[in-house]
PDB file of C-alpha atoms in Angstrom:
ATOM      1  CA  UNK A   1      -3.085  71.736  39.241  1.00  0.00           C
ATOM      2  CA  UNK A   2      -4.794  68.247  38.535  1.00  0.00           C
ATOM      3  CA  UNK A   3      -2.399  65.938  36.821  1.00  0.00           C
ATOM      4  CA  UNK A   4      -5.088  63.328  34.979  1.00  0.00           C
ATOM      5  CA  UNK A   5      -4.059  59.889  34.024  1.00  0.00           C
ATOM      6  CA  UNK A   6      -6.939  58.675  31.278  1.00  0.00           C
ATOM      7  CA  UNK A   7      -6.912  55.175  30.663  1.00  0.00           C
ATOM      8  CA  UNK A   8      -8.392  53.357  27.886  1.00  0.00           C
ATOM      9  CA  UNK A   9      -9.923  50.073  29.360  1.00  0.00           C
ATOM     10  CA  UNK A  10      -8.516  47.072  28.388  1.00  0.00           C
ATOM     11  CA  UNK A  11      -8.804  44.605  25.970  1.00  0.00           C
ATOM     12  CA  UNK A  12     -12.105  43.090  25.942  1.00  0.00           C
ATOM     13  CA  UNK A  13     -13.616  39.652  23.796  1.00  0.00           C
ATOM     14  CA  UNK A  14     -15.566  42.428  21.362  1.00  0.00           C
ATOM     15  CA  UNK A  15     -12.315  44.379  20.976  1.00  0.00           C
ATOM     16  CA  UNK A  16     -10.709  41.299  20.145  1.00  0.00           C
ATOM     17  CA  UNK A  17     -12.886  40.404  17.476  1.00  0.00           C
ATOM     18  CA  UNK A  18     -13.860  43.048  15.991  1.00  0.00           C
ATOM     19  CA  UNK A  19     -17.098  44.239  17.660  1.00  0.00           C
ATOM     20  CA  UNK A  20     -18.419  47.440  18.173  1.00  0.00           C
ATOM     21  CA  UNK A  21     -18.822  47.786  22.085  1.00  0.00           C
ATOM     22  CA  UNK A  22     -20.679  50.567  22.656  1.00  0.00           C
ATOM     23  CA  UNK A  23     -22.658  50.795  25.952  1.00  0.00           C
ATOM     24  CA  UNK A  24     -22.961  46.853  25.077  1.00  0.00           C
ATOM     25  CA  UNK A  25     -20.075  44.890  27.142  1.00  0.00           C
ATOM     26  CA  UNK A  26     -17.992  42.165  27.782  1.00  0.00           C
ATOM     27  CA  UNK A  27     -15.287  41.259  29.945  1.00  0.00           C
ATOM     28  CA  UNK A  28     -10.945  41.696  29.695  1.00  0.00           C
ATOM     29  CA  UNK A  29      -9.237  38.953  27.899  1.00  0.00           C
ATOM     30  CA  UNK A  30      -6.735  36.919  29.408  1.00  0.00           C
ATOM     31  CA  UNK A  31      -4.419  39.661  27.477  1.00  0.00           C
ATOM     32  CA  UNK A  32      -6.092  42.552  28.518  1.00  0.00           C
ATOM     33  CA  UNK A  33      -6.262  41.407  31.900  1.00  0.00           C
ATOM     34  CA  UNK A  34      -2.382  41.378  31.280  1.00  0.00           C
ATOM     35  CA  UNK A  35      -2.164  44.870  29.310  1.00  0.00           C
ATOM     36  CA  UNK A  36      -3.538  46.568  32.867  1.00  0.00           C
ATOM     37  CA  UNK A  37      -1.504  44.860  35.316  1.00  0.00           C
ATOM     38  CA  UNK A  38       1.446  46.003  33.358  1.00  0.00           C
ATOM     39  CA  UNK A  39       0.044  49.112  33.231  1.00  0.00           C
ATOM     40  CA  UNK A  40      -0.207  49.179  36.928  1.00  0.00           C
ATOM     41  CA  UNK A  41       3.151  48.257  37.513  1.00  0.00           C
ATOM     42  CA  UNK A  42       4.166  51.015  35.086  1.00  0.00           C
ATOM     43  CA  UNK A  43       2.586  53.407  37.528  1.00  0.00           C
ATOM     44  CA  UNK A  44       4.297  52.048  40.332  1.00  0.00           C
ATOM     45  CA  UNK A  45       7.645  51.717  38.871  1.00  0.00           C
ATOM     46  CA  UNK A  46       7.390  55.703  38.183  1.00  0.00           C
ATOM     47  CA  UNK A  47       6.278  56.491  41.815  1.00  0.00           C
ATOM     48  CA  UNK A  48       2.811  57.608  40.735  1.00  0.00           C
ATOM     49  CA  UNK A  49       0.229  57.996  43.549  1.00  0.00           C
ATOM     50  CA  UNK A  50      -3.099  58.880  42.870  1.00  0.00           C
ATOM     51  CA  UNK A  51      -5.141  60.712  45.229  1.00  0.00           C
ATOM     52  CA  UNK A  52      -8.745  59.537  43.340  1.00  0.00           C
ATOM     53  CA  UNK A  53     -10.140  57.454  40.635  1.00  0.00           C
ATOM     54  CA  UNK A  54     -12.869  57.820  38.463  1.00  0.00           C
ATOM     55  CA  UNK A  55     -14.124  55.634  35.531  1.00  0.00           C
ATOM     56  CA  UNK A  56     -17.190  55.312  33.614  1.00  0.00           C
ATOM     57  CA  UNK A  57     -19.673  52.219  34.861  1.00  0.00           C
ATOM     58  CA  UNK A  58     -19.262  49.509  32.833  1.00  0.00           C
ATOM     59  CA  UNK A  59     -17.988  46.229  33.755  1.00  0.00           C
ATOM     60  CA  UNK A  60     -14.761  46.372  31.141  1.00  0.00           C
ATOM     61  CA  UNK A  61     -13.786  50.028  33.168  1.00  0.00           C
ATOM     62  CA  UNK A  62     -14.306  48.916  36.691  1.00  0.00           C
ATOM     63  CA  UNK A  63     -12.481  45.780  35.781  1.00  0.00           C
ATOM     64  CA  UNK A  64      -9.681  47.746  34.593  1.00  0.00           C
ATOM     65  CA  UNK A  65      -9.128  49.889  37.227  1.00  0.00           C
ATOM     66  CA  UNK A  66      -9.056  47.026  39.760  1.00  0.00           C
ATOM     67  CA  UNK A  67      -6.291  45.723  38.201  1.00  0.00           C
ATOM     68  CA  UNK A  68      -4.437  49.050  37.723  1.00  0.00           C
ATOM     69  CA  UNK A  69      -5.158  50.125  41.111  1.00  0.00           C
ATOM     70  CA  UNK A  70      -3.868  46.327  42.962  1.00  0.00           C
ATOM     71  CA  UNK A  71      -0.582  46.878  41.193  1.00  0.00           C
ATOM     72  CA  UNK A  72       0.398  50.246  41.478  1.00  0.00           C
ATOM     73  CA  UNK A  73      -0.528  50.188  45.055  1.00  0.00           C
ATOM     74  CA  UNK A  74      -3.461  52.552  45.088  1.00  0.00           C
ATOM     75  CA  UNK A  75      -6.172  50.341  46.540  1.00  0.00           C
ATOM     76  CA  UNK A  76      -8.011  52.165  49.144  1.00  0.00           C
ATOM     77  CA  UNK A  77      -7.977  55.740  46.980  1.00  0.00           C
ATOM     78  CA  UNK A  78     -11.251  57.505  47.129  1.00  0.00           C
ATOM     79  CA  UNK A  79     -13.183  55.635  43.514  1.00  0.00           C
ATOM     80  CA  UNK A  80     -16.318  56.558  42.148  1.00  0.00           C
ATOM     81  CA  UNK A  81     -17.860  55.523  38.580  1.00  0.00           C
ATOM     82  CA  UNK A  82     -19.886  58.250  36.261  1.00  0.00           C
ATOM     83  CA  UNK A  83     -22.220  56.851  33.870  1.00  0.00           C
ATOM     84  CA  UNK A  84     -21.607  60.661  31.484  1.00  0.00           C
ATOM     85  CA  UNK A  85     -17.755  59.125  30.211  1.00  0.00           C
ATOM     86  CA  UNK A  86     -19.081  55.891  28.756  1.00  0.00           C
ATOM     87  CA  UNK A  87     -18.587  55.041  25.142  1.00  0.00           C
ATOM     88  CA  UNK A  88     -20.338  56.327  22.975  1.00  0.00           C
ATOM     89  CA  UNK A  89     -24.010  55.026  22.322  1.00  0.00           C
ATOM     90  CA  UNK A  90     -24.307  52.503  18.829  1.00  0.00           C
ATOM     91  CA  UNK A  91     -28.063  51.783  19.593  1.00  0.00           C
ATOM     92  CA  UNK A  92     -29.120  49.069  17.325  1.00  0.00           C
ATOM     93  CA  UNK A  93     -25.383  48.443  16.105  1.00  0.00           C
ATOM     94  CA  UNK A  94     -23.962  47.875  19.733  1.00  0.00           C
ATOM     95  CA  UNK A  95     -22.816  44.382  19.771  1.00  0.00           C
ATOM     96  CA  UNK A  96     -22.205  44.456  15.426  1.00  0.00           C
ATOM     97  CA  UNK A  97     -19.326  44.083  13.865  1.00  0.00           C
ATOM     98  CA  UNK A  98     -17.012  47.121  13.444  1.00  0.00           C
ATOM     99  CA  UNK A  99     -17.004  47.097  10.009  1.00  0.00           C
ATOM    100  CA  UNK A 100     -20.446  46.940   8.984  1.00  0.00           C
ATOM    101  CA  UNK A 101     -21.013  49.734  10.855  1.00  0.00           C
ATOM    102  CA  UNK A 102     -17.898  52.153  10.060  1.00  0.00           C
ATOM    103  CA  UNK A 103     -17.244  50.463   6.583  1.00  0.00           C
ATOM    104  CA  UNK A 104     -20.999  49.565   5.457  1.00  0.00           C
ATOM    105  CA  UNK A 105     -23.535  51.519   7.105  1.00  0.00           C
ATOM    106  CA  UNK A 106     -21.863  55.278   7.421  1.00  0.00           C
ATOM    107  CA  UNK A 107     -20.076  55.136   4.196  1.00  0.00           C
ATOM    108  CA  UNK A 108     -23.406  54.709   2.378  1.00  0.00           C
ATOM    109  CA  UNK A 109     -25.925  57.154   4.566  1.00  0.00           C
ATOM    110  CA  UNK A 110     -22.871  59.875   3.040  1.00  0.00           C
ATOM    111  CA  UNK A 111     -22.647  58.747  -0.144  1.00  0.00           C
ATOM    112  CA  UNK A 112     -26.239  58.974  -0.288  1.00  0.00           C
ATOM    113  CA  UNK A 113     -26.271  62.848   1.228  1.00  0.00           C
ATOM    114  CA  UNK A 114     -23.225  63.485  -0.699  1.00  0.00           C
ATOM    115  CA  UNK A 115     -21.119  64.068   1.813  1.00  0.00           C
ATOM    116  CA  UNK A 116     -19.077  61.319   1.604  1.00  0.00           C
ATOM    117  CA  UNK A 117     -15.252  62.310   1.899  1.00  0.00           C
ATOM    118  CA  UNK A 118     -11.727  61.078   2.167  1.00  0.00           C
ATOM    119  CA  UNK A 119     -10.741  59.774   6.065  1.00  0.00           C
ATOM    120  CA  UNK A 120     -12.706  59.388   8.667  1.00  0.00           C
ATOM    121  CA  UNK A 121     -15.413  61.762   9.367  1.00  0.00           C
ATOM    122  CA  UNK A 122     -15.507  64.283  11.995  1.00  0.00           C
ATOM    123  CA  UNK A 123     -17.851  63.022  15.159  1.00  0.00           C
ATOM    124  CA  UNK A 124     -21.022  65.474  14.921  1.00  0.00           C
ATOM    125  CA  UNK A 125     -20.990  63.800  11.159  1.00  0.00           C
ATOM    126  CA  UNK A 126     -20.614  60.144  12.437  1.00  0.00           C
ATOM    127  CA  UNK A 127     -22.911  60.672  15.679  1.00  0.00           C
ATOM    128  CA  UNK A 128     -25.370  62.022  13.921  1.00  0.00           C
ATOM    129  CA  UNK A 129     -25.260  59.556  11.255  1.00  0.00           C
ATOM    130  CA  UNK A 130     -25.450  56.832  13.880  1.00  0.00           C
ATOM    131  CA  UNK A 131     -28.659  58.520  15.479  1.00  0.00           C
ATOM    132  CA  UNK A 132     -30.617  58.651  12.207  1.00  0.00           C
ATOM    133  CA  UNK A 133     -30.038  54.546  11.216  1.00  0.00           C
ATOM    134  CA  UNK A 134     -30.347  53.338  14.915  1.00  0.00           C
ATOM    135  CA  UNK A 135     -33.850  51.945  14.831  1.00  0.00           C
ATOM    136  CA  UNK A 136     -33.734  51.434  18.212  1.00  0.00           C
ATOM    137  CA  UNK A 137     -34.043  55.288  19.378  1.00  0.00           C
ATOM    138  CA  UNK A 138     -30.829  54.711  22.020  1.00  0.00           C
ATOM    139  CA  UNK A 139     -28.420  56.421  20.164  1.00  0.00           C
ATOM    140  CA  UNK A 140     -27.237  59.974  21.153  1.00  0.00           C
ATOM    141  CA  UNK A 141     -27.417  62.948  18.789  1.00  0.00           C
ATOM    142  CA  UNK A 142     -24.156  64.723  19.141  1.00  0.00           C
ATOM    143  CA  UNK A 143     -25.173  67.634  21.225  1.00  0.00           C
ATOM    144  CA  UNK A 144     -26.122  64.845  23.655  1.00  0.00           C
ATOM    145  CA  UNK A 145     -23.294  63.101  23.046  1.00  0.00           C
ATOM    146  CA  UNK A 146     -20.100  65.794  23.515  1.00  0.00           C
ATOM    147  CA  UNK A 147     -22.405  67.536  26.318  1.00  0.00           C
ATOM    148  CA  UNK A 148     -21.965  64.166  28.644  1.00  0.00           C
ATOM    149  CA  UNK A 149     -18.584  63.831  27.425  1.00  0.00           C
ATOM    150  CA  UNK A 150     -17.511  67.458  28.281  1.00  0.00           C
ATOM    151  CA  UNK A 151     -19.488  67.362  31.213  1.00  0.00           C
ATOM    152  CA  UNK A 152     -18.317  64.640  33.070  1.00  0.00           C
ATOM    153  CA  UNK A 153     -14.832  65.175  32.291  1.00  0.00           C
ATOM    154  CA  UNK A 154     -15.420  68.663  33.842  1.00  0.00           C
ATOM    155  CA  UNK A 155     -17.150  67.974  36.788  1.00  0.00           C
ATOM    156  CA  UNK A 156     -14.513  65.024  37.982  1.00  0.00           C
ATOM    157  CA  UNK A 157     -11.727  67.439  37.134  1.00  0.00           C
ATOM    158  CA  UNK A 158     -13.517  70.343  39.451  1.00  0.00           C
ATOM    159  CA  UNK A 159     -14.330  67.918  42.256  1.00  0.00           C
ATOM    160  CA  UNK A 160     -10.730  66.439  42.651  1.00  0.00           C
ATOM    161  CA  UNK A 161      -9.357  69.885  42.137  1.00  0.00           C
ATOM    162  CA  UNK A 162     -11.630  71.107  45.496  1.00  0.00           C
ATOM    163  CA  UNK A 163     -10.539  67.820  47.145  1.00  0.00           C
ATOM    164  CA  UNK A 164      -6.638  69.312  46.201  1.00  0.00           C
ATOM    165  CA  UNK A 165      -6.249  65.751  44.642  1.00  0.00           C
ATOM    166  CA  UNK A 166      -2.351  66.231  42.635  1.00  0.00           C
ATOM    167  CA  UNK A 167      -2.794  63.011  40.697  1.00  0.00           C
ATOM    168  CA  UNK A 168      -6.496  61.102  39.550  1.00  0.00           C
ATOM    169  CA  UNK A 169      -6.527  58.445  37.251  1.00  0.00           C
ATOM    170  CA  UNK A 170      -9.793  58.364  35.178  1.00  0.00           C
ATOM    171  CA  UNK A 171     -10.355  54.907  33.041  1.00  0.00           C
ATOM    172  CA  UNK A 172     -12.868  55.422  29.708  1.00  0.00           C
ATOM    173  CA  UNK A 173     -13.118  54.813  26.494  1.00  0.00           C
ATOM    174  CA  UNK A 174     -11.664  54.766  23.273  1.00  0.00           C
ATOM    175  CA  UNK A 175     -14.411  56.885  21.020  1.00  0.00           C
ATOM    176  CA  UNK A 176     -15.263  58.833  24.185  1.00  0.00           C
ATOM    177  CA  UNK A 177     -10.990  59.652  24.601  1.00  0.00           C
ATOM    178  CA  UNK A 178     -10.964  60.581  21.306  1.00  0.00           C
ATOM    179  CA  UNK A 179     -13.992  63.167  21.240  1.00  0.00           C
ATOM    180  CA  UNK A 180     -12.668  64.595  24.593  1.00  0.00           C
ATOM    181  CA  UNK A 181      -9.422  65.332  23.033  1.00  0.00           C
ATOM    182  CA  UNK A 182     -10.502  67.273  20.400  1.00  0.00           C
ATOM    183  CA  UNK A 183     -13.528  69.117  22.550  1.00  0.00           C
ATOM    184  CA  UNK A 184     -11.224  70.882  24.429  1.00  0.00           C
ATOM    185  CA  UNK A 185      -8.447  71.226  21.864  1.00  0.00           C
ATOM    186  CA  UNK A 186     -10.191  71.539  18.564  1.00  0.00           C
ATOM    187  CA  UNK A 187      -6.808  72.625  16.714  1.00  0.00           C
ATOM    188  CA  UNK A 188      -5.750  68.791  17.517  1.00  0.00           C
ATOM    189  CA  UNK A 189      -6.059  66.201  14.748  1.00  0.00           C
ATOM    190  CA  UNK A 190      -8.799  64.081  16.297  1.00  0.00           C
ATOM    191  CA  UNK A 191      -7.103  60.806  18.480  1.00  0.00           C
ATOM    192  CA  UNK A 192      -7.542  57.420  16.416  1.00  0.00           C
ATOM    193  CA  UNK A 193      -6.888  54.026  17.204  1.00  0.00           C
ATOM    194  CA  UNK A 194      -6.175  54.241  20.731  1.00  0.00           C
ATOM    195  CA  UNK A 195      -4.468  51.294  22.334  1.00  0.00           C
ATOM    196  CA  UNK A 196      -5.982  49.117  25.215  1.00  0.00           C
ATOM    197  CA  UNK A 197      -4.648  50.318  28.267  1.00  0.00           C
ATOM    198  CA  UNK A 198      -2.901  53.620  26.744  1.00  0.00           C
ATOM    199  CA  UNK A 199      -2.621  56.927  29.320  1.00  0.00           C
ATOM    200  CA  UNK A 200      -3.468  60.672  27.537  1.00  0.00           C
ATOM    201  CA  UNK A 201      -2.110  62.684  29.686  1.00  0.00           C
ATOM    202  CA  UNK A 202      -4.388  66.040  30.571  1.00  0.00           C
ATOM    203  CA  UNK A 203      -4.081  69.097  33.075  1.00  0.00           C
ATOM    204  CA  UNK A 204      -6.439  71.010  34.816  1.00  0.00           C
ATOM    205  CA  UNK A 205      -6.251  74.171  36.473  1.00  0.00           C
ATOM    206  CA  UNK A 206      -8.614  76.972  36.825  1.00  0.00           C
ATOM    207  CA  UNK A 207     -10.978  76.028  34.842  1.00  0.00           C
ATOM    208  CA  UNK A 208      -8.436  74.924  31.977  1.00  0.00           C
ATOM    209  CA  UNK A 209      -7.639  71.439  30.370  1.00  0.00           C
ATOM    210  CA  UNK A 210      -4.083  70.917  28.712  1.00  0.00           C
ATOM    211  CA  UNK A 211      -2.877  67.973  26.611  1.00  0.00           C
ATOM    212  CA  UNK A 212      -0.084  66.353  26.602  1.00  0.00           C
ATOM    213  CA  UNK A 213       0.754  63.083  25.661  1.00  0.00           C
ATOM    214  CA  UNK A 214      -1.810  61.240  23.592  1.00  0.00           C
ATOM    215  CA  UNK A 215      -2.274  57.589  23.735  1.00  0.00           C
ATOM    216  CA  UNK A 216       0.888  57.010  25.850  1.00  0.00           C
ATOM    217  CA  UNK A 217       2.506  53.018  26.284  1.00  0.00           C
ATOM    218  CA  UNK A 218       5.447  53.624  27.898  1.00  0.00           C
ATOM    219  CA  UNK A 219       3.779  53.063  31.534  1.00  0.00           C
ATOM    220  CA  UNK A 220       2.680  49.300  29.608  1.00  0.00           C
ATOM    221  CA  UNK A 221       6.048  48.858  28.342  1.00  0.00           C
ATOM    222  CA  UNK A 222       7.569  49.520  31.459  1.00  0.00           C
ATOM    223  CA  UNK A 223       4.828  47.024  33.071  1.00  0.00           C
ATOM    224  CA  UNK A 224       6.106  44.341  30.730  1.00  0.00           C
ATOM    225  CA  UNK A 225       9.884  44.865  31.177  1.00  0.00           C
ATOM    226  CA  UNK A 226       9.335  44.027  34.906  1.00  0.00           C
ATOM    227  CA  UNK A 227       6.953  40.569  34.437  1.00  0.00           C
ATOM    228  CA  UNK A 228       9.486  39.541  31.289  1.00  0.00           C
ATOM    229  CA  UNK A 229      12.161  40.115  34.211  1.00  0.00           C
TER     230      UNK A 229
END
């Protein structure tokens, strides 16, 4: 059995104010550069080894796992980045601000096909909204868009199951955490609001992913007891 750590990144400038990031990025904040060293020496604290890492290939992942990986003593671990478990795709509205996206854009395109409803949309709704404004033709339908997701996912859990690996610790993103989730457990309620730096805790054995744990920050807590100490 694979026990999979997955990370949301840190905190980034666009995260801080209010950006969408997309496959746009930017680099941690002083505080999110903070967030994943105490996450690090969460890991550490508990004894957690990991046997690989894995995280998508953009500059706010690879940034984060440096920082996880120097202070939970895992440098040297077997790492390799996979372009299929980046964040979703905005196309024109990477780089915009969160709310004229989710609150202006979306919000109209279903009022106007009347299928405007109460909460937040499920993904093949918002994806495919997102693919029909973007007037940039980047933007992923949603069968292209849950068939990276669930692919990559799936392929770095087979590989590190061949290589035996017990523990990998895989750092993404928080739309692309989110749509995972529910892909492989659709009876979930769909992840929201994930935190910067928060673990969701998954298993994989023959052929099989389990959930646990959703959006964990006790591993950051932890992290922060020790530097307040």
């Amino acid at each position: 059995m694979v026990n999979i750590y997955l990370v949301r990144h840190g905190k980034t400038m666009f995260n801080t104010i209010g950006r969408a990031q997309g496959w746009s990025d930017t680099p941690l904040t002083a505080a999110g550069e903070m967030g994943v060293t105490e996450l690090g020496l969460g890991f550490k604290a508990k004894g957690i080894k990991f046997d690989r890492a894995y995280s998508s290939d953009s500059g706010r992942t690879i940034q984060t796992m440096g920082f996880i990986l120097a202070n939970s003593e895992n440098e040297g671990i077997p790492y390799r980045f996979d372009k299929r478990i980046r964040e979703w795709c905005f196309g024109s509205f990477d780089g915009g601000y969160d709310g004229e996206l989710f609150d202006g854009v979306l919000p109209r395109i279903f009022a106007e096909n009347g299928s405007l409803e109460e909460g937040f949309p499920d993904d093949e709704k918002v994806a495919n909204a997102i693919y029909a404004v973007d007037t940039a033709g980047w933007a992923e339908t949603w069968e292209q868009l849950s068939g990276r997701i669930l692919e990559g996912f799936t392929d770095i859990a087979k590989e590190s199951e061949a290589a035996d690996a017990s523990n990998i610790v895989i750092v993404s993103h928080g739309m692309t955490i989110g749509s995972f989730v529910k892909l492989i457990r659709p009876e979930l309620p769909r992840p929201h609001g994930l935190d910067n730096g928060s673990v969701t805790h998954l298993t994989y054995e023959n052929g099989k992913f389990s959930v646990g744990k959703v959006g964990d920050m006790s591993y950051r807590e932890l992290g922060n007891k020790i530097l307040t100490k």
